[in-house]
Structure formats: C-alpha cells, structure tokens
Coordinates of C-alpha atoms and ligand atoms in Angstrom, one line a residue:
X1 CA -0.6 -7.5 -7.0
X2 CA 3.3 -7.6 -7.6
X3 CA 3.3 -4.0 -6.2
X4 CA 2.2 -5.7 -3.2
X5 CA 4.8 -8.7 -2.8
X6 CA 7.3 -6.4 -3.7
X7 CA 6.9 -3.5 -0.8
X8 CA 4.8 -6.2 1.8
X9 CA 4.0 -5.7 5.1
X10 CA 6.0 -1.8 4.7
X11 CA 2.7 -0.7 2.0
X12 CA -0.7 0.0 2.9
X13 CA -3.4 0.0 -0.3
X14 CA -5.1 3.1 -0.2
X15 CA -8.3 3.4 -1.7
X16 CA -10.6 6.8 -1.2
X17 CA -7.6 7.5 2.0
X18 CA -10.5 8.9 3.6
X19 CA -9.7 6.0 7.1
X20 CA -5.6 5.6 6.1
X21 CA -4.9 9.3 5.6
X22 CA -5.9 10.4 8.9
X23 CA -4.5 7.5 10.3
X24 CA -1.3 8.8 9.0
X25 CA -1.8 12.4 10.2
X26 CA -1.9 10.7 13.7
X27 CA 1.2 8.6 12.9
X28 CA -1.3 5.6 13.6
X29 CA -0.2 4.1 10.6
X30 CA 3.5 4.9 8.8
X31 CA 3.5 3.0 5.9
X32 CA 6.7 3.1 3.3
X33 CA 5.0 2.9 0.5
X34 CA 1.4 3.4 -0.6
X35 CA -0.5 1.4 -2.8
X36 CA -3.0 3.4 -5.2
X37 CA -5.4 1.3 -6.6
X38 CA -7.7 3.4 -7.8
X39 CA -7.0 3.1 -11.5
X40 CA -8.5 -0.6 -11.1
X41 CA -11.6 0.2 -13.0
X42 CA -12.8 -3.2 -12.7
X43 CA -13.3 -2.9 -9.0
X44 CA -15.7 -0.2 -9.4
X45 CA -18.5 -2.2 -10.9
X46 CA -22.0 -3.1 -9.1
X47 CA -23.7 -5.9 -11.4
X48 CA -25.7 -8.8 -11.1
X49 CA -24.0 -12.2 -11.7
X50 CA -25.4 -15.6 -11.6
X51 CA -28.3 -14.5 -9.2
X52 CA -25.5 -12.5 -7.0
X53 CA -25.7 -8.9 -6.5
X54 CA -21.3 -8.4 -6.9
X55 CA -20.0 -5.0 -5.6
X56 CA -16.5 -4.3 -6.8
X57 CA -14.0 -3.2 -3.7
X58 CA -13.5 0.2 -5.5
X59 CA -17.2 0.9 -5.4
X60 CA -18.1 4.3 -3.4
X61 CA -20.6 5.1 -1.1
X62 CA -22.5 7.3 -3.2
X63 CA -22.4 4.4 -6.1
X64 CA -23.9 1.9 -3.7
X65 CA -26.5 4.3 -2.1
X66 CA -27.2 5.4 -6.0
X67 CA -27.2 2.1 -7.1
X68 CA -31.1 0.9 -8.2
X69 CA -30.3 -3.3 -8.7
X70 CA -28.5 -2.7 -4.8
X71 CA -31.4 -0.8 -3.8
X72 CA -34.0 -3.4 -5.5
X73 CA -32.6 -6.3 -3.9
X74 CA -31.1 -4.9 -0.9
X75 CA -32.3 -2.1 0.2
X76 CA -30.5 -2.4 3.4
X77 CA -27.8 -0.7 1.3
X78 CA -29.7 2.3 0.7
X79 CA -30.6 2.6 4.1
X80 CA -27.1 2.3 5.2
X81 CA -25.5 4.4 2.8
X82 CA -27.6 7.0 3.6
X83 CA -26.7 7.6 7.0
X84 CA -22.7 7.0 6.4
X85 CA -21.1 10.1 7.2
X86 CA -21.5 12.7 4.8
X87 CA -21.3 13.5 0.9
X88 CA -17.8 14.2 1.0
X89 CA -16.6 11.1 2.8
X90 CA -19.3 9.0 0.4
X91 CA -17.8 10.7 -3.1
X92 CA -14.6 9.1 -2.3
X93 CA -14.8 6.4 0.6
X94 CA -15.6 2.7 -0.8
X95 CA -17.0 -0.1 0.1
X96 CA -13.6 -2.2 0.5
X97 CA -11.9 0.5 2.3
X98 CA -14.7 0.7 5.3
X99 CA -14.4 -3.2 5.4
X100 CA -10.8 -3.1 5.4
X101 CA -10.7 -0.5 7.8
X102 CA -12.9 -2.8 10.3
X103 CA -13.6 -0.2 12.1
X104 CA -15.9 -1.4 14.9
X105 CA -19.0 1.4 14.2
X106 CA -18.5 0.6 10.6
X107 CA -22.2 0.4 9.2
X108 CA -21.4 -1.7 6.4
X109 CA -20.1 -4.5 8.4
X110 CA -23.2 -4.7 10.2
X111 CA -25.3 -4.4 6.9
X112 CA -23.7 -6.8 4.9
X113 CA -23.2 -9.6 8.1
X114 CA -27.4 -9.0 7.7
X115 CA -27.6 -10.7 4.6
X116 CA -24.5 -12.7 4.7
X117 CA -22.5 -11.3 1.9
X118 CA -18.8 -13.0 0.7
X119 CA -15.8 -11.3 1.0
X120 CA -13.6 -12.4 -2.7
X121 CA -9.9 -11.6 -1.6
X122 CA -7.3 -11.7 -4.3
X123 CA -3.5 -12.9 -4.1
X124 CA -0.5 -14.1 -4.9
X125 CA -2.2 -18.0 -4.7
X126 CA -5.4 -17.2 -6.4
X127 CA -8.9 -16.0 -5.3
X128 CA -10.2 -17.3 -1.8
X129 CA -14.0 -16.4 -0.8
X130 CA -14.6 -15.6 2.6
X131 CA -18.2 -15.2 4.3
X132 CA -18.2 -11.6 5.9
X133 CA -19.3 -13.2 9.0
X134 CA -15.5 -14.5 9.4
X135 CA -14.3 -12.0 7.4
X136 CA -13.1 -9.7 10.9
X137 CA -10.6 -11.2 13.3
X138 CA -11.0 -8.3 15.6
X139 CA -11.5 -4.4 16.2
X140 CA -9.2 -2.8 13.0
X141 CA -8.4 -6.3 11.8
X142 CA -9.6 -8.9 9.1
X143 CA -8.6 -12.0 7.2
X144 CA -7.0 -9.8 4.1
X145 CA -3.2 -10.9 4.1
X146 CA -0.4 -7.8 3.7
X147 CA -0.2 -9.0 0.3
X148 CA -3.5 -9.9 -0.7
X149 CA -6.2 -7.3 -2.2
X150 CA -10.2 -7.2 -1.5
X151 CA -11.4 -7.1 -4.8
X152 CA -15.1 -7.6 -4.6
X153 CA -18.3 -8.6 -2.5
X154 CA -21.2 -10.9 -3.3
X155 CA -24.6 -11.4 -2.2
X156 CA -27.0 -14.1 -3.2
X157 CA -30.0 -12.2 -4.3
X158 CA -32.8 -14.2 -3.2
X159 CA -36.2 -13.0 -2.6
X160 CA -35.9 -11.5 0.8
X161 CA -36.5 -8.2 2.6
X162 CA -33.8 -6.0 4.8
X163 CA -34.1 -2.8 6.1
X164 CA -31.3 -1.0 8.6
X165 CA -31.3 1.4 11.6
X166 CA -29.4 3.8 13.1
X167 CA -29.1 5.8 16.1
X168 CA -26.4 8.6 15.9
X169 CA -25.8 11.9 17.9
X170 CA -26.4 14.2 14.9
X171 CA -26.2 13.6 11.0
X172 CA -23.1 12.3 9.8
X173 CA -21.6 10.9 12.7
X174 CA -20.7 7.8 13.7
X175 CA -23.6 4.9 14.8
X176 CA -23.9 5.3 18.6
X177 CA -25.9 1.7 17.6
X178 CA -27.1 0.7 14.5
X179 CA -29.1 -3.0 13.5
X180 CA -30.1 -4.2 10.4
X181 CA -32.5 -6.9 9.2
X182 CA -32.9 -9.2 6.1
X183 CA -35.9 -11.6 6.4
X184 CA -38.1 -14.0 4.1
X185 CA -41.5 -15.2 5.2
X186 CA -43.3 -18.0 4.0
X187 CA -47.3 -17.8 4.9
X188 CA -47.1 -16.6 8.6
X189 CA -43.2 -18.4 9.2
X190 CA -39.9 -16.7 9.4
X191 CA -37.9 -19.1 7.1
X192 CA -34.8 -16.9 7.0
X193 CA -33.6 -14.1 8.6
X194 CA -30.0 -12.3 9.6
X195 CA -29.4 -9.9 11.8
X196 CA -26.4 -7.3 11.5
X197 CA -25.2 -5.1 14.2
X198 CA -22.8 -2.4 14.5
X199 CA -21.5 -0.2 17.6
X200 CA -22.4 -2.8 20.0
X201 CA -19.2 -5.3 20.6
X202 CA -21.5 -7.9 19.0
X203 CA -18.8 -10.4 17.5
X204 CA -18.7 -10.2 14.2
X205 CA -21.3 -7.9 13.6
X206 CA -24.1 -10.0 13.9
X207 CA -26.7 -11.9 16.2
X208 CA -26.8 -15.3 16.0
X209 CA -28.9 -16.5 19.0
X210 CA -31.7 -13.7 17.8
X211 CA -31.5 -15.3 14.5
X212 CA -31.9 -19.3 15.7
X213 CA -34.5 -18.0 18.1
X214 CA -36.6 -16.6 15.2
X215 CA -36.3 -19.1 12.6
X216 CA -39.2 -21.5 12.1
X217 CA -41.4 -19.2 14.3
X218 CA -44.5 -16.7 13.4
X219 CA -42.8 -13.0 12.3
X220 CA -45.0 -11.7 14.8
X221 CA -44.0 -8.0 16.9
X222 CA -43.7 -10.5 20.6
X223 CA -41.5 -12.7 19.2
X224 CA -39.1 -9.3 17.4
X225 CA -39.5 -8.4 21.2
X226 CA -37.9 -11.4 22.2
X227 CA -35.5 -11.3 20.1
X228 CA -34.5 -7.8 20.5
X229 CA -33.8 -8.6 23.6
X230 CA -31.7 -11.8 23.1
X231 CA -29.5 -9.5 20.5
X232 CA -29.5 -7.0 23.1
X233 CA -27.5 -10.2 25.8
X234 CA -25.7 -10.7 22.7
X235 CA -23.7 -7.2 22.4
X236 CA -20.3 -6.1 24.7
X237 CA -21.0 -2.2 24.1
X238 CA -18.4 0.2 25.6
X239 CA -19.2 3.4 27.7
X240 CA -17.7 6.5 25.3
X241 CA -18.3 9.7 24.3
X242 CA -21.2 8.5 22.3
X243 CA -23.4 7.1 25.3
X244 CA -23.0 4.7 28.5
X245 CA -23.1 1.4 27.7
X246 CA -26.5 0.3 29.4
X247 CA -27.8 3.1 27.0
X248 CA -26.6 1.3 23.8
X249 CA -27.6 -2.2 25.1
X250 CA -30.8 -0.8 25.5
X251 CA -30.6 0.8 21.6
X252 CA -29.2 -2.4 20.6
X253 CA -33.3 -3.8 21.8
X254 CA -34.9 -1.2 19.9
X255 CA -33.1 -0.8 17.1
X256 CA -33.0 -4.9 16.3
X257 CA -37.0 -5.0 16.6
X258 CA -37.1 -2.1 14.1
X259 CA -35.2 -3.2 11.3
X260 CA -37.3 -6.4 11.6
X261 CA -40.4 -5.0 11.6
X262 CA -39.1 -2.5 8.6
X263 CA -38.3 -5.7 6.7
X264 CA -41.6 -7.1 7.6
X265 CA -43.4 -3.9 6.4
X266 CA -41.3 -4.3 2.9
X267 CA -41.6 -8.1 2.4
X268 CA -45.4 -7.2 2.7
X269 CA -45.2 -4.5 0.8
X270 CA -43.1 -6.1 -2.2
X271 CA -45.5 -9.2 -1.7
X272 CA -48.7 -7.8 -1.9
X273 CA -49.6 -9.8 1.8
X274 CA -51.5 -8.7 4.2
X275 CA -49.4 -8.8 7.4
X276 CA -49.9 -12.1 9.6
Ligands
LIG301 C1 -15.6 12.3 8.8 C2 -15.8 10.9 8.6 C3 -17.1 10.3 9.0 C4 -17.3 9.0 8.9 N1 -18.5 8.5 9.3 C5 -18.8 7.2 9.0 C6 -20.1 6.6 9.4 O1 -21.0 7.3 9.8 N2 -20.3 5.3 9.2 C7 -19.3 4.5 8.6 O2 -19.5 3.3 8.4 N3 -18.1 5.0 8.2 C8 -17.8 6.3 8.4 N4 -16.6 6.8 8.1 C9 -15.6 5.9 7.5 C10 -15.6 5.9 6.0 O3 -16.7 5.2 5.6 C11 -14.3 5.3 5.7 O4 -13.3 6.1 6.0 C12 -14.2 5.0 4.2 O5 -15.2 4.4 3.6 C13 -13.0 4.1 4.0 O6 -12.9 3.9 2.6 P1 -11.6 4.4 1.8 O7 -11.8 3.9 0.4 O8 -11.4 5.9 2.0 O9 -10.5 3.6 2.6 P2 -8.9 3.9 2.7 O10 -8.8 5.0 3.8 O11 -8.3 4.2 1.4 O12 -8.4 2.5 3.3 C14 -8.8 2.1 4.6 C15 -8.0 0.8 4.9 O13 -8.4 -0.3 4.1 C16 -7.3 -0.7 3.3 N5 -7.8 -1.0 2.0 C17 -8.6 -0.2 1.3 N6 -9.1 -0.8 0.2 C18 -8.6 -2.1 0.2 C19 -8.8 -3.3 -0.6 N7 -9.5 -3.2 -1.7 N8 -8.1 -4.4 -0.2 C20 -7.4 -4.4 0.9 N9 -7.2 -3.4 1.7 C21 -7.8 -2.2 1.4 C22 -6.3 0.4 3.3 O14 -4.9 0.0 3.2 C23 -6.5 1.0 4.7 O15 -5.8 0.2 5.7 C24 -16.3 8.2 8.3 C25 -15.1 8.7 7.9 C26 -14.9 10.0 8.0 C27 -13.6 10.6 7.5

C-alpha cells in the first residue's frame, strides 16, 4: 500500500500483465513505475467465510474455474471461466485484474453483476465494500482509487442456481454476447433472480428491468421470453468486428432466456423438483 501512495497516479499494479502489458506495448498505458503484487499470497485464496463464498483479487482463472466450493455454489463461475480466453491467459490472468481492467466484454463482470458479488477495495483509509453493480463507472474505468488496491470479492452463498452463456466467433475469443443467470424458486415463484450481461452496452453489466419483471412471477419459458426481450431493450450494443449491432441485441434475447432456463434446469436438478 505505501508502494502505492508513494509512486500514485505515475504506477499501475500489475497483476498476471496479461490486459496492462499489452496495453503498454501499444503505449496505451506508460506507467513510471509498476506495482507487482503478486507475492501477496493472501489474495490468492478462494474460501468460504460466514456463508460468503470470498475470492482473493490474486485468484487466477484456472483457480476459479478449478475451484469445487465456487463451482458448488456458483457454478456460473465454472461456466464463465471456461470460455475465458484460453489456458495461457487463465494460468496467469486473475480475477481482480479482468475487473480492474473493466474491459466492456469482460465475462466476469457480467457473471458476478448475476449474483451480485462485493467488490472489498483496500487503502490508505481502510477497507470500503462496494457492490459490483456500482463497482464500474464506465468502459475501462471503476471506483478503485490510484492509490487503493482490490483485494478480494464476496458473494453471499445462498441457496440459489446460475448458469452463464456465451456466444463468441471461435474458442477463446472475446463474447460477441454473453448472459448469465442466478435464480431461486420457491414452489412455482421466482423469488430472486439476477441477471448479468456482458458485450451488450448494458450499464453495469446487468438487467434490471428483466429482473423486476420476473420477480414474484411463475419461472415459466413465456415469461424468460418476455424477459429476454426486456434485457434485450435494455442493451446499447455497438456494430464491430464481432457482429452488427441488431445481431447482438438479438443474442442478447437468446442468450438471457438460456442462462435462465439453465439455472431453472439446475435449481431443479439440485432440488430434486419436478419443473413447474
Ligand atoms: C488473448 C487474450 C484473450 C482474452 N480473452 C478474454 C475473454 O474471452 N474473456 C474475458 O473476460 N477476458 C479475456 N481476456 C482478458 C483477460 O481475462 C485479462 O487480460 C486478465 O484476466 C487480466 O488479469 P491480469 O491479472 O492479467 O491483469 P493485469 O494485466 O495485471 O492488470 C489489468 C489492470 O488491472 C489493474 N489491476 C490488476 N489487479 C489489481 C488489483 N488487485 N487492484 C487494483 N488494480 C488492479 C492493473 O493495474 C491494470 O490496470 C483475454 C486476454 C487476452 C490476452
């Protein structure tokens, strides 16, 4: 930390490097100084504390993706990891570094805005907890001060179901869309669900009218339909070399009905229910 007061706003962190170093090839980014913190053991931790699932900043990819309490509670994890980039960029690339990054086809965003995960940043004044949902203040950008540290995320474990999807132009690349789901269901009721999206312009990586329009309704496929669609209004996607924008508004549809029906299938599933 006094690393960081002392070179400030001239010093980038660098975690896995794996978004900052080609950054710096480009001369994107020309820090003065450069902050390893990869000796910070205690970041790399995944454990379960007080009923929270807590993922250290220094966590990689492959860690989270291998990780069986994630996976238990969260598979939305798994399914994320899975499809983020390759084995290489997962060895060394962590979980704070993507967030920090805020890339705006970051998949982790989208998966932890699902289940509403806390962002703990760390500085000079103490620890401040931030719900992901605020935790971006634009594309590239989030609340972490140049002399404050990401140190770890938290989940409330409760008993829910999640599941994510992705639509990408071959495997390893980037989301051309991507939605995730975490849900709870009580007889035939949706009492809780989130939705995450990533790729889409969707501010802050989630739906929120999709999510007020579900609540306290049946978790039925014409009302996912519905909301697909609402989600779908919700998104600003841009027209790139990944696809036209119509094109990923229409992915953003299909993509939100299938995570929730992939979470229905597991709440089911992990339930022992027969499907209402
Ligand atoms: C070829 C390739 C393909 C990729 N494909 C995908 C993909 O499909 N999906 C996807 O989501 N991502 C993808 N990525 C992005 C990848 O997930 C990120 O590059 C990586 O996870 C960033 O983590 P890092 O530890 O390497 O971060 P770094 O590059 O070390 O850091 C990134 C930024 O975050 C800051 N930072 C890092 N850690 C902290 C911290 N604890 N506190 C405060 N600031 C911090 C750094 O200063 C820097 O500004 C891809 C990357 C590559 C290179």
């Amino acid at each position: 930390m006094s690393l960081l007061t002392k070179y400030g706003p001239d010093s980038r962190i660098v975690a896995g490097g794996h978004s900052l170093i080609p950054m710096m090839k480009l001369r994107l980014a020309q820090p003065q100084a450069l902050i390893d913190i990869n000796d910070l053991t205690d970041l790399a931790r995944i454990s379960v504390e007080d009923g929270t699932l807590c993922v250290g900043a220094m966590v990689r990819h492959a860690d989270l993706l291998a990780s069986a309490v994630a996976g238990e509670h969260f598979p939305i994890f798994h399914d994320a990891e899975k499809v983020v980039a390759d084995p290489v960029v997962r060895n060394r690339g962590t979980v704070g570094g993507s967030l920090c990054q805020a890339d705006p086809s970051e998949d982790l965003s989208a998966a932890f805005a699902a289940v509403r995960g806390e962002a703990v940043i760390e500085g000079p004044g103490g620890r401040r907890v931030v719900p992901i949902r605020e935790f971006f203040t634009g594309p590239y950008q989030t609340v972490v001060g140049e002399n404050e540290l990401l140190v770890q995320l938290r989940v409330p474990i409760s008993s829910s179901a999640s599941a994510y999807q992705k639509v990408e132009r071959r495997a390893g690349d980037w989301a051309v869309a991507a939605a995730g789901a975490e849900l709870r269901i009580e007889g035939t009721q949706l009492v809780s669900v989130g939705i995450g999206l990533t790729a889409l312009g969707a501010p802050n990586f989630h739906a929120p009218e999709a999510e007020e329009y579900l609540l306290a309704g049946p978790a039925v496929d014409e009302r996912f339909a519905e909301a697909g669609r609402i989600a779908a209004r919700h998104c600003n996607p841009v027209a790139d070399q990944r696809g036209p924008a119509d094109y990923k508004r229409h992915l953003a549809e299909v993509l939100t009905v299938r995570a929730l029906r992939r979470a229905r299938t597991r709440w089911h599933g992990n339930n022992h229910q027969e499907e209402g």
